[in-house]
Amino acid sequence: MLTYYLDLAFRSLKRSRMLTLLMVLAIALGIGACMTTLTVLHVLSGDPLPGRSGSLYYPQLDPRDMEGYAPGVEPADQLSWTDGMNLLRARRGTLQALMTGGMVPLQPAQTNIDPFHADARYTTADFFPMFGVPFQYGSGWGAAEDDSRARVVVISSELNNKLFGGQNSVGKTLRLQEADFRIIGVLGNWRPDPHFYDLYMGAYASYEEVYLPLSTSRDLHMQHDGSLDCWGDGGGDRDKLEQSTCVWLQFWVQLDNPAAVASYKSFLQHYAEDQHASGRFARPAVIRLRNVQQWLDFKQVVPSDTRLQAWLALGFLVVCLINTVGLMLAKFMRRAGELGVRRALGASRRALFGQLLLESGVVGFVGGVLGLLLAFLGLWLVRQQPSDYAKLAHMDSVMLLATFVIAIVATMLAGLLPAWRACHVAPALQLKAQ
């Protein structure tokens, strides 16, 4: 029966080629615009660490003075050195890591490569297991290397390809800021988007090329990049940040279940109250503990214009569908005589209705194919834009499937009214008109 209905649908579409072409174009334009913007929104609002992000939390404290204070104000986005080290040493989570970003001069041993500055991540040992970072060669460092300020480094696969041709470089020496570092690991393919663990380096910016112990970076006075928020007499001397009243560090903790989250919140609240009671925190004890998605939502990582564009594109799709309804109504009513004869011969309204909806679905499928090509073109145009996230605008399998589902379902919904009207024309009137 389905094959028979499909055959009737294709014949009908061929008979009214101009109307069919207009309907396909309307659907394709709407789907193309809609899927371009939805794909960009899907990429930007995706989960950076599927399977892990739900157990990763970002604690916030407020050690600032009373200047600019108002009840209900959010605590600071980052931690000071004192608070970061206190939370790190408390080890109340399954894993925890303190970190910040920077830029280090790199002097390659290869004479054919000029020295350059590499994006760096200064962090602690749990960074790699907590975020599930894959390794191509070697591994990360441990707590002993953190404590001893060891000169060890983990490099990205891109840097390994650039300096060592993709070979195993573990054990080799990398010279950073006039100091020799021993390479102990080479990352595999790892690029969580957005750059959730440090949004101050750019939510969709390039990823780090070298990773080294936070203690080592402070020992060598390596350059710190990113946000630095100071108060009082804190100053901004980046070589003395450990003694300053500034927040400049990110801290992430892994909490595996709701009980662990509740326990950590209680610990964090008591910590803030103790600091306030001792006079170190001037403001009332206010804490926050957000997981990855809550943190990204709070920081409004997805650009607002992207959401607006998606809504506008959905509106455009609705306009296209309304036009399709009119075209489809004209097409189906032209066939009232044929439908009247079939009704007189015993075809039920349900059968005719199903056939017309199937015909709408065929229009939606063809419109979806053409709309997919337009979406690919739209994404290519997005990638030519200078924004940080432009390079991420690629359609994955989920959005590819969604393109056809949306095209077919939307077109079949648009065909409901025309099909219903065509099936309710009285057969006697049509036969008399014939």
CSV table of C-alpha atoms in Angstrom, one decimal:
chain,number,residue,atom,x,y,z
A,1,MET,CA,0.0,0.0,0.0
A,2,LEU,CA,2.8,2.4,0.9
A,3,THR,CA,4.5,1.8,-2.5
A,4,TYR,CA,1.2,2.4,-4.2
A,5,TYR,CA,0.7,5.7,-2.3
A,6,LEU,CA,4.2,6.8,-3.1
A,7,ASP,CA,3.7,6.1,-6.8
A,8,LEU,CA,0.5,8.2,-6.7
A,9,ALA,CA,2.4,10.9,-4.9
A,10,PHE,CA,5.2,11.1,-7.4
A,11,ARG,CA,2.7,11.1,-10.3
A,12,SER,CA,0.7,13.9,-8.7
A,13,LEU,CA,3.9,16.0,-8.0
A,14,LYS,CA,4.9,15.6,-11.7
A,15,ARG,CA,1.5,16.7,-12.9
A,16,SER,CA,1.8,20.1,-11.1
A,17,ARG,CA,5.5,20.8,-11.5
A,18,MET,CA,5.4,24.5,-10.9
A,19,LEU,CA,3.4,24.2,-7.7
A,20,THR,CA,5.7,21.4,-6.6
A,21,LEU,CA,8.8,23.4,-7.4
A,22,LEU,CA,7.5,26.4,-5.4
A,23,MET,CA,6.6,24.2,-2.4
A,24,VAL,CA,10.0,22.6,-2.4
A,25,LEU,CA,11.8,26.0,-2.7
A,26,ALA,CA,9.7,27.4,0.2
A,27,ILE,CA,10.5,24.4,2.4
A,28,ALA,CA,14.2,24.4,1.4
A,29,LEU,CA,14.7,28.1,2.1
A,30,GLY,CA,13.1,27.8,5.5
A,31,ILE,CA,15.0,24.6,6.4
A,32,GLY,CA,18.3,26.0,5.1
A,33,ALA,CA,18.0,29.2,7.2
A,34,CYS,CA,16.7,27.3,10.3
A,35,MET,CA,19.3,24.5,10.3
A,36,THR,CA,22.2,27.0,9.8
A,37,THR,CA,21.3,28.9,12.9
A,38,LEU,CA,20.2,25.9,14.9
A,39,THR,CA,23.5,24.1,14.1
A,40,VAL,CA,25.5,27.1,15.3
A,41,LEU,CA,23.4,27.2,18.5
A,42,HIS,CA,23.7,23.5,18.9
A,43,VAL,CA,27.5,23.6,18.6
A,44,LEU,CA,27.9,26.6,21.0
A,45,SER,CA,25.5,25.3,23.7
A,46,GLY,CA,26.7,21.7,23.6
A,47,ASP,CA,28.1,19.8,26.6
A,48,PRO,CA,31.9,20.3,26.6
A,49,LEU,CA,32.4,17.0,28.6
A,50,PRO,CA,29.6,14.6,28.0
A,51,GLY,CA,29.3,12.1,30.8
A,52,ARG,CA,31.5,14.1,33.1
A,53,SER,CA,30.2,17.6,33.3
A,54,GLY,CA,27.4,16.7,35.7
A,55,SER,CA,29.9,15.9,38.4
A,56,LEU,CA,32.2,18.8,37.9
A,57,TYR,CA,31.6,21.9,40.1
A,58,TYR,CA,33.0,25.4,40.3
A,59,PRO,CA,33.0,26.9,43.8
A,60,GLN,CA,32.8,30.6,44.3
A,61,LEU,CA,33.7,32.7,47.4
A,62,ASP,CA,33.7,36.4,48.0
A,63,PRO,CA,36.8,37.7,49.7
A,64,ARG,CA,36.5,41.2,48.4
A,65,ASP,CA,36.1,44.4,50.5
A,66,MET,CA,32.8,46.3,51.1
A,67,GLU,CA,33.4,48.7,48.2
A,68,GLY,CA,30.5,48.2,45.7
A,69,TYR,CA,28.8,45.7,48.0
A,70,ALA,CA,25.0,45.3,47.8
A,71,PRO,CA,22.9,42.5,49.3
A,72,GLY,CA,22.4,39.7,46.8
A,73,VAL,CA,25.5,40.5,44.8
A,74,GLU,CA,27.2,37.4,43.2
A,75,PRO,CA,30.5,36.3,44.8
A,76,ALA,CA,33.7,36.7,42.8
A,77,ASP,CA,34.1,34.6,39.7
A,78,GLN,CA,37.6,33.4,40.6
A,79,LEU,CA,39.6,32.6,43.7
A,80,SER,CA,42.6,34.2,45.4
A,81,TRP,CA,45.8,32.2,45.9
A,82,THR,CA,45.1,31.7,49.6
A,83,ASP,CA,41.5,30.4,49.1
A,84,GLY,CA,42.5,28.3,46.1
A,85,MET,CA,45.3,26.6,48.0
A,86,ASN,CA,43.1,26.1,51.1
A,87,LEU,CA,40.4,24.4,49.0
A,88,LEU,CA,43.0,22.4,47.2
A,89,ARG,CA,44.6,21.1,50.3
A,90,ALA,CA,41.3,20.4,52.0
A,91,ARG,CA,40.7,17.7,49.3
A,92,ARG,CA,37.0,17.5,50.0
A,93,GLY,CA,36.2,16.3,46.5
A,94,THR,CA,37.0,13.1,44.7
A,95,LEU,CA,39.4,15.2,42.5
A,96,GLN,CA,40.2,18.9,42.4
A,97,ALA,CA,42.4,21.2,40.4
A,98,LEU,CA,43.5,24.8,40.7
A,99,MET,CA,44.6,26.6,37.6
A,100,THR,CA,45.1,29.7,35.5
A,101,GLY,CA,46.3,30.5,32.0
A,102,GLY,CA,49.4,32.1,30.6
A,103,MET,CA,51.8,32.6,27.8
A,104,VAL,CA,55.4,31.3,27.8
A,105,PRO,CA,58.2,31.9,25.3
A,106,LEU,CA,59.2,28.6,23.7
A,107,GLN,CA,62.7,28.1,22.2
A,108,PRO,CA,62.6,25.0,19.9
A,109,ALA,CA,65.7,22.9,19.6
A,110,GLN,CA,65.0,22.6,15.9
A,111,THR,CA,67.0,25.3,14.0
A,112,ASN,CA,64.4,25.6,11.3
A,113,ILE,CA,61.6,26.7,13.7
A,114,ASP,CA,61.8,30.2,15.1
A,115,PRO,CA,61.1,30.8,18.8
A,116,PHE,CA,57.4,31.6,19.6
A,117,HIS,CA,55.0,32.2,22.5
A,118,ALA,CA,52.9,29.2,23.4
A,119,ASP,CA,49.5,29.3,25.2
A,120,ALA,CA,50.0,27.6,28.6
A,121,ARG,CA,47.8,26.2,31.3
A,122,TYR,CA,49.3,26.2,34.8
A,123,THR,CA,47.4,23.7,36.9
A,124,THR,CA,47.7,20.9,39.4
A,125,ALA,CA,47.9,17.2,39.0
A,126,ASP,CA,44.2,16.3,39.1
A,127,PHE,CA,43.5,18.4,36.0
A,128,PHE,CA,44.0,15.4,33.7
A,129,PRO,CA,42.1,12.6,35.4
A,130,MET,CA,39.3,14.9,36.5
A,131,PHE,CA,38.6,16.2,33.0
A,132,GLY,CA,39.3,12.8,31.4
A,133,VAL,CA,42.0,14.2,29.2
A,134,PRO,CA,43.3,11.5,26.8
A,135,PHE,CA,47.0,11.0,26.2
A,136,GLN,CA,48.6,10.0,23.0
A,137,TYR,CA,52.0,9.3,24.8
A,138,GLY,CA,53.0,9.3,28.4
A,139,SER,CA,50.8,10.8,31.2
A,140,GLY,CA,50.3,13.8,33.4
A,141,TRP,CA,52.2,14.5,36.6
A,142,GLY,CA,51.4,13.7,40.2
A,143,ALA,CA,51.1,15.5,43.5
A,144,ALA,CA,54.9,15.0,44.1
A,145,GLU,CA,55.7,17.0,41.0
A,146,ASP,CA,53.3,19.8,42.2
A,147,ASP,CA,55.0,19.9,45.7
A,148,SER,CA,58.5,19.8,44.3
A,149,ARG,CA,57.9,22.4,41.6
A,150,ALA,CA,59.2,19.9,39.1
A,151,ARG,CA,60.1,21.1,35.6
A,152,VAL,CA,57.9,18.7,33.7
A,153,VAL,CA,55.5,19.6,30.9
A,154,VAL,CA,52.6,18.0,29.0
A,155,ILE,CA,52.2,19.2,25.4
A,156,SER,CA,49.3,19.2,23.0
A,157,SER,CA,49.3,16.9,20.0
A,158,GLU,CA,49.4,19.9,17.7
A,159,LEU,CA,52.7,21.2,19.3
A,160,ASN,CA,54.1,17.6,19.2
A,161,ASN,CA,53.4,17.5,15.5
A,162,LYS,CA,55.0,20.8,15.0
A,163,LEU,CA,58.1,20.2,16.9
A,164,PHE,CA,58.6,16.4,16.7
A,165,GLY,CA,56.7,15.4,13.6
A,166,GLY,CA,54.1,13.5,15.6
A,167,GLN,CA,56.7,11.1,17.1
A,168,ASN,CA,56.7,10.0,20.8
A,169,SER,CA,58.5,13.0,22.4
A,170,VAL,CA,58.2,11.8,26.0
A,171,GLY,CA,61.5,12.2,27.8
A,172,LYS,CA,62.7,14.9,25.4
A,173,THR,CA,63.5,18.4,26.6
A,174,LEU,CA,61.5,21.5,25.9
A,175,ARG,CA,62.9,24.9,26.7
A,176,LEU,CA,60.4,27.3,28.1
A,177,GLN,CA,61.3,30.8,29.4
A,178,GLU,CA,65.0,30.0,29.5
A,179,ALA,CA,64.4,26.8,31.5
A,180,ASP,CA,64.5,23.1,30.4
A,181,PHE,CA,61.4,21.1,31.0
A,182,ARG,CA,61.1,17.3,30.6
A,183,ILE,CA,58.2,16.2,28.4
A,184,ILE,CA,56.2,13.6,30.3
A,185,GLY,CA,53.0,13.4,28.2
A,186,VAL,CA,51.5,14.3,24.8
A,187,LEU,CA,47.7,14.9,24.7
A,188,GLY,CA,45.5,13.0,22.3
A,189,ASN,CA,42.6,14.7,20.5
A,190,TRP,CA,41.0,16.8,23.3
A,191,ARG,CA,39.1,20.0,22.7
A,192,PRO,CA,36.1,20.6,24.9
A,193,ASP,CA,34.0,23.5,23.5
A,194,PRO,CA,33.4,25.9,25.1
A,195,HIS,CA,36.6,26.4,27.0
A,196,PHE,CA,34.6,25.9,30.2
A,197,TYR,CA,37.3,25.6,32.8
A,198,ASP,CA,38.7,29.1,32.1
A,199,LEU,CA,36.3,31.4,30.2
A,200,TYR,CA,38.6,34.4,30.7
A,201,MET,CA,41.0,33.0,28.0
A,202,GLY,CA,38.1,33.1,25.5
A,203,ALA,CA,35.1,30.8,25.5
A,204,TYR,CA,35.9,29.4,22.1
A,205,ALA,CA,39.5,30.5,21.8
A,206,SER,CA,42.5,28.3,20.8
A,207,TYR,CA,43.5,25.7,23.4
A,208,GLU,CA,46.7,25.5,25.3
A,209,GLU,CA,49.8,24.1,23.8
A,210,VAL,CA,51.7,23.4,27.1
A,211,TYR,CA,50.5,22.3,30.5
A,212,LEU,CA,52.8,22.5,33.5
A,213,PRO,CA,52.5,22.6,37.3
A,214,LEU,CA,51.1,25.8,38.8
A,215,SER,CA,53.8,25.8,41.5
A,216,THR,CA,56.5,25.6,38.8
A,217,SER,CA,55.0,28.5,36.9
A,218,ARG,CA,55.0,30.7,40.0
A,219,ASP,CA,58.5,29.6,40.9
A,220,LEU,CA,59.7,30.8,37.4
A,221,HIS,CA,57.5,33.9,37.4
A,222,MET,CA,55.8,32.8,34.2
A,223,GLN,CA,53.4,35.3,32.6
A,224,HIS,CA,49.8,35.1,33.8
A,225,ASP,CA,47.1,35.9,31.3
A,226,GLY,CA,43.4,36.3,32.0
A,227,SER,CA,41.2,38.2,34.4
A,228,LEU,CA,42.8,39.8,37.5
A,229,ASP,CA,40.4,41.4,40.0
A,230,CYS,CA,42.0,43.2,42.9
A,231,TRP,CA,40.7,45.3,45.8
A,232,GLY,CA,42.1,47.4,48.6
A,233,ASP,CA,45.9,47.6,48.5
A,234,GLY,CA,46.1,44.4,46.4
A,235,GLY,CA,47.8,46.1,43.5
A,236,GLY,CA,48.4,44.2,40.3
A,237,ASP,CA,52.0,43.0,40.6
A,238,ARG,CA,51.7,39.7,38.7
A,239,ASP,CA,55.0,38.4,40.3
A,240,LYS,CA,53.5,38.7,43.8
A,241,LEU,CA,50.0,37.4,43.3
A,242,GLU,CA,50.4,34.9,46.1
A,243,GLN,CA,50.4,37.8,48.6
A,244,SER,CA,48.0,40.1,46.9
A,245,THR,CA,44.3,40.6,47.5
A,246,CYS,CA,43.3,39.6,44.0
A,247,VAL,CA,41.2,36.8,42.5
A,248,TRP,CA,42.8,35.2,39.5
A,249,LEU,CA,42.5,31.4,39.8
A,250,GLN,CA,40.0,28.9,38.7
A,251,PHE,CA,39.1,25.9,40.9
A,252,TRP,CA,37.2,22.8,39.8
A,253,VAL,CA,36.2,20.0,42.0
A,254,GLN,CA,34.7,16.6,41.2
A,255,LEU,CA,31.7,15.6,43.3
A,256,ASP,CA,30.2,12.2,42.3
A,257,ASN,CA,26.8,12.2,43.9
A,258,PRO,CA,24.2,14.6,45.5
A,259,ALA,CA,25.4,13.7,49.0
A,260,ALA,CA,28.9,14.8,48.1
A,261,VAL,CA,27.6,18.0,46.6
A,262,ALA,CA,25.6,18.8,49.8
A,263,SER,CA,28.6,18.0,51.9
A,264,TYR,CA,30.9,20.2,49.9
A,265,LYS,CA,28.3,23.1,50.0
A,266,SER,CA,28.3,22.8,53.8
A,267,PHE,CA,32.1,22.7,53.9
A,268,LEU,CA,32.3,25.8,51.6
A,269,GLN,CA,29.7,27.7,53.7
A,270,HIS,CA,31.6,27.0,56.9
A,271,TYR,CA,34.9,28.0,55.3
A,272,ALA,CA,33.4,31.3,54.2
A,273,GLU,CA,31.9,32.0,57.6
A,274,ASP,CA,35.2,31.2,59.3
A,275,GLN,CA,37.0,33.6,57.0
A,276,HIS,CA,34.4,36.3,57.7
A,277,ALA,CA,34.6,35.7,61.5
A,278,SER,CA,38.4,36.0,61.4
A,279,GLY,CA,38.1,39.3,59.5
A,280,ARG,CA,39.7,38.1,56.3
A,281,PHE,CA,36.4,38.3,54.4
A,282,ALA,CA,34.7,41.7,54.8
A,283,ARG,CA,31.5,40.7,53.1
A,284,PRO,CA,28.9,38.3,54.5
A,285,ALA,CA,29.6,34.7,53.7
A,286,VAL,CA,28.0,34.0,50.3
A,287,ILE,CA,29.0,31.0,48.3
A,288,ARG,CA,28.0,29.4,45.0
A,289,LEU,CA,28.6,25.9,43.7
A,290,ARG,CA,27.6,25.4,40.1
A,291,ASN,CA,28.2,22.5,37.8
A,292,VAL,CA,29.5,22.9,34.3
A,293,GLN,CA,26.2,23.6,32.6
A,294,GLN,CA,25.0,25.9,35.3
A,295,TRP,CA,28.3,27.8,35.2
A,296,LEU,CA,28.1,28.2,31.4
A,297,ASP,CA,24.5,29.4,31.7
A,298,PHE,CA,25.4,31.9,34.5
A,299,LYS,CA,28.2,33.3,32.4
A,300,GLN,CA,25.9,33.4,29.3
A,301,VAL,CA,28.6,31.8,27.2
A,302,VAL,CA,26.3,31.4,24.1
A,303,PRO,CA,26.2,34.8,22.4
A,304,SER,CA,22.8,36.4,22.7
A,305,ASP,CA,22.7,37.3,19.0
A,306,THR,CA,23.0,33.5,18.2
A,307,ARG,CA,19.8,32.8,20.1
A,308,LEU,CA,18.1,35.8,18.4
A,309,GLN,CA,19.2,34.5,15.0
A,310,ALA,CA,17.8,31.1,15.7
A,311,TRP,CA,14.4,32.5,16.7
A,312,LEU,CA,14.3,34.7,13.6
A,313,ALA,CA,15.2,31.7,11.4
A,314,LEU,CA,12.4,29.7,13.1
A,315,GLY,CA,10.0,32.6,12.3
A,316,PHE,CA,11.2,32.5,8.7
A,317,LEU,CA,10.5,28.8,8.6
A,318,VAL,CA,7.0,29.4,9.9
A,319,VAL,CA,6.4,32.0,7.1
A,320,CYS,CA,7.6,29.5,4.5
A,321,LEU,CA,5.3,26.9,5.9
A,322,ILE,CA,2.3,29.2,5.8
A,323,ASN,CA,3.1,29.8,2.1
A,324,THR,CA,3.4,26.1,1.6
A,325,VAL,CA,-0.1,25.6,3.1
A,326,GLY,CA,-1.5,28.0,0.5
A,327,LEU,CA,0.3,26.3,-2.4
A,328,MET,CA,-0.6,22.8,-1.1
A,329,LEU,CA,-4.3,23.8,-0.7
A,330,ALA,CA,-4.4,25.0,-4.3
A,331,LYS,CA,-2.7,21.8,-5.5
A,332,PHE,CA,-5.0,19.4,-3.5
A,333,MET,CA,-8.2,21.3,-4.4
A,334,ARG,CA,-7.3,21.0,-8.1
A,335,ARG,CA,-7.6,17.3,-7.6
A,336,ALA,CA,-11.0,17.4,-6.1
A,337,GLY,CA,-12.5,15.7,-9.1
A,338,GLU,CA,-10.0,12.8,-8.9
A,339,LEU,CA,-10.6,12.5,-5.2
A,340,GLY,CA,-14.3,12.5,-5.7
A,341,VAL,CA,-14.1,9.6,-8.2
A,342,ARG,CA,-12.0,7.6,-5.7
A,343,ARG,CA,-14.4,8.3,-2.9
A,344,ALA,CA,-17.3,7.2,-5.2
A,345,LEU,CA,-15.4,4.0,-5.9
A,346,GLY,CA,-15.2,3.2,-2.2
A,347,ALA,CA,-11.9,4.8,-1.1
A,348,SER,CA,-12.3,6.0,2.5
A,349,ARG,CA,-11.6,9.5,3.7
A,350,ARG,CA,-8.9,8.1,5.9
A,351,ALA,CA,-7.1,6.5,3.0
A,352,LEU,CA,-7.2,9.7,0.9
A,353,PHE,CA,-6.1,11.7,3.9
A,354,GLY,CA,-3.1,9.4,4.4
A,355,GLN,CA,-2.2,9.5,0.8
A,356,LEU,CA,-2.2,13.3,0.7
A,357,LEU,CA,-0.2,13.5,3.8
A,358,LEU,CA,2.3,11.1,2.3
A,359,GLU,CA,2.5,13.4,-0.7
A,360,SER,CA,3.3,16.3,1.7
A,361,GLY,CA,6.0,14.2,3.3
A,362,VAL,CA,7.6,13.6,-0.1
A,363,VAL,CA,7.6,17.3,-0.7
A,364,GLY,CA,9.2,17.8,2.7
A,365,PHE,CA,11.9,15.2,2.0
A,366,VAL,CA,12.9,16.8,-1.3
A,367,GLY,CA,12.8,20.2,0.4
A,368,GLY,CA,14.9,18.8,3.2
A,369,VAL,CA,17.6,17.6,0.8
A,370,LEU,CA,17.8,21.0,-0.9
A,371,GLY,CA,17.6,22.8,2.5
A,372,LEU,CA,20.5,20.7,3.7
A,373,LEU,CA,22.6,21.9,0.8
A,374,LEU,CA,21.6,25.5,1.7
A,375,ALA,CA,22.5,24.9,5.3
A,376,PHE,CA,26.0,23.6,4.3
A,377,LEU,CA,26.4,26.8,2.3
A,378,GLY,CA,25.2,28.9,5.3
A,379,LEU,CA,27.6,27.2,7.6
A,380,TRP,CA,30.5,27.8,5.2
A,381,LEU,CA,29.6,31.5,5.2
A,382,VAL,CA,29.5,31.4,9.1
A,383,ARG,CA,33.0,29.9,9.1
A,384,GLN,CA,34.3,32.9,7.1
A,385,GLN,CA,33.3,35.3,9.9
A,386,PRO,CA,36.1,36.6,12.2
A,387,SER,CA,34.4,35.4,15.5
A,388,ASP,CA,36.0,32.8,17.8
A,389,TYR,CA,33.3,30.3,17.4
A,390,ALA,CA,33.1,30.5,13.6
A,391,LYS,CA,35.5,27.6,13.0
A,392,LEU,CA,33.2,25.3,15.0
A,393,ALA,CA,30.2,25.7,12.6
A,394,HIS,CA,30.0,22.2,11.3
A,395,MET,CA,27.0,20.0,11.1
A,396,ASP,CA,27.2,16.7,13.0
A,397,SER,CA,25.1,13.6,12.6
A,398,VAL,CA,22.5,14.7,15.1
A,399,MET,CA,21.7,17.9,13.2
A,400,LEU,CA,21.9,16.1,9.9
A,401,LEU,CA,19.1,13.7,11.0
A,402,ALA,CA,17.2,16.6,12.6
A,403,THR,CA,17.2,18.4,9.2
A,404,PHE,CA,15.2,15.7,7.5
A,405,VAL,CA,13.0,15.1,10.6
A,406,ILE,CA,12.1,18.8,10.8
A,407,ALA,CA,11.6,19.1,7.1
A,408,ILE,CA,9.3,16.1,6.8
A,409,VAL,CA,7.3,16.7,10.0
A,410,ALA,CA,6.9,20.4,9.4
A,411,THR,CA,5.7,19.8,5.8
A,412,MET,CA,3.3,17.1,6.9
A,413,LEU,CA,1.9,19.5,9.5
A,414,ALA,CA,1.5,22.1,6.9
A,415,GLY,CA,-0.4,19.6,4.7
A,416,LEU,CA,-2.9,18.7,7.4
A,417,LEU,CA,-5.4,21.5,6.6
A,418,PRO,CA,-5.2,21.2,2.8
A,419,ALA,CA,-5.6,17.4,3.0
A,420,TRP,CA,-8.5,17.7,5.4
A,421,ARG,CA,-10.3,20.2,3.1
A,422,ALA,CA,-9.7,18.1,0.0
A,423,CYS,CA,-11.0,15.0,1.7
A,424,HIS,CA,-14.2,16.7,2.8
A,425,VAL,CA,-15.4,17.8,-0.6
A,426,ALA,CA,-18.7,16.0,-1.3
A,427,PRO,CA,-18.1,13.4,-4.0
A,428,ALA,CA,-21.6,14.0,-5.6
A,429,LEU,CA,-20.8,17.6,-6.3
A,430,GLN,CA,-17.5,16.8,-7.9
A,431,LEU,CA,-19.0,14.0,-10.1
A,432,LYS,CA,-21.8,16.3,-11.1
A,433,ALA,CA,-19.2,19.0,-12.0
A,434,GLN,CA,-17.4,16.4,-14.1
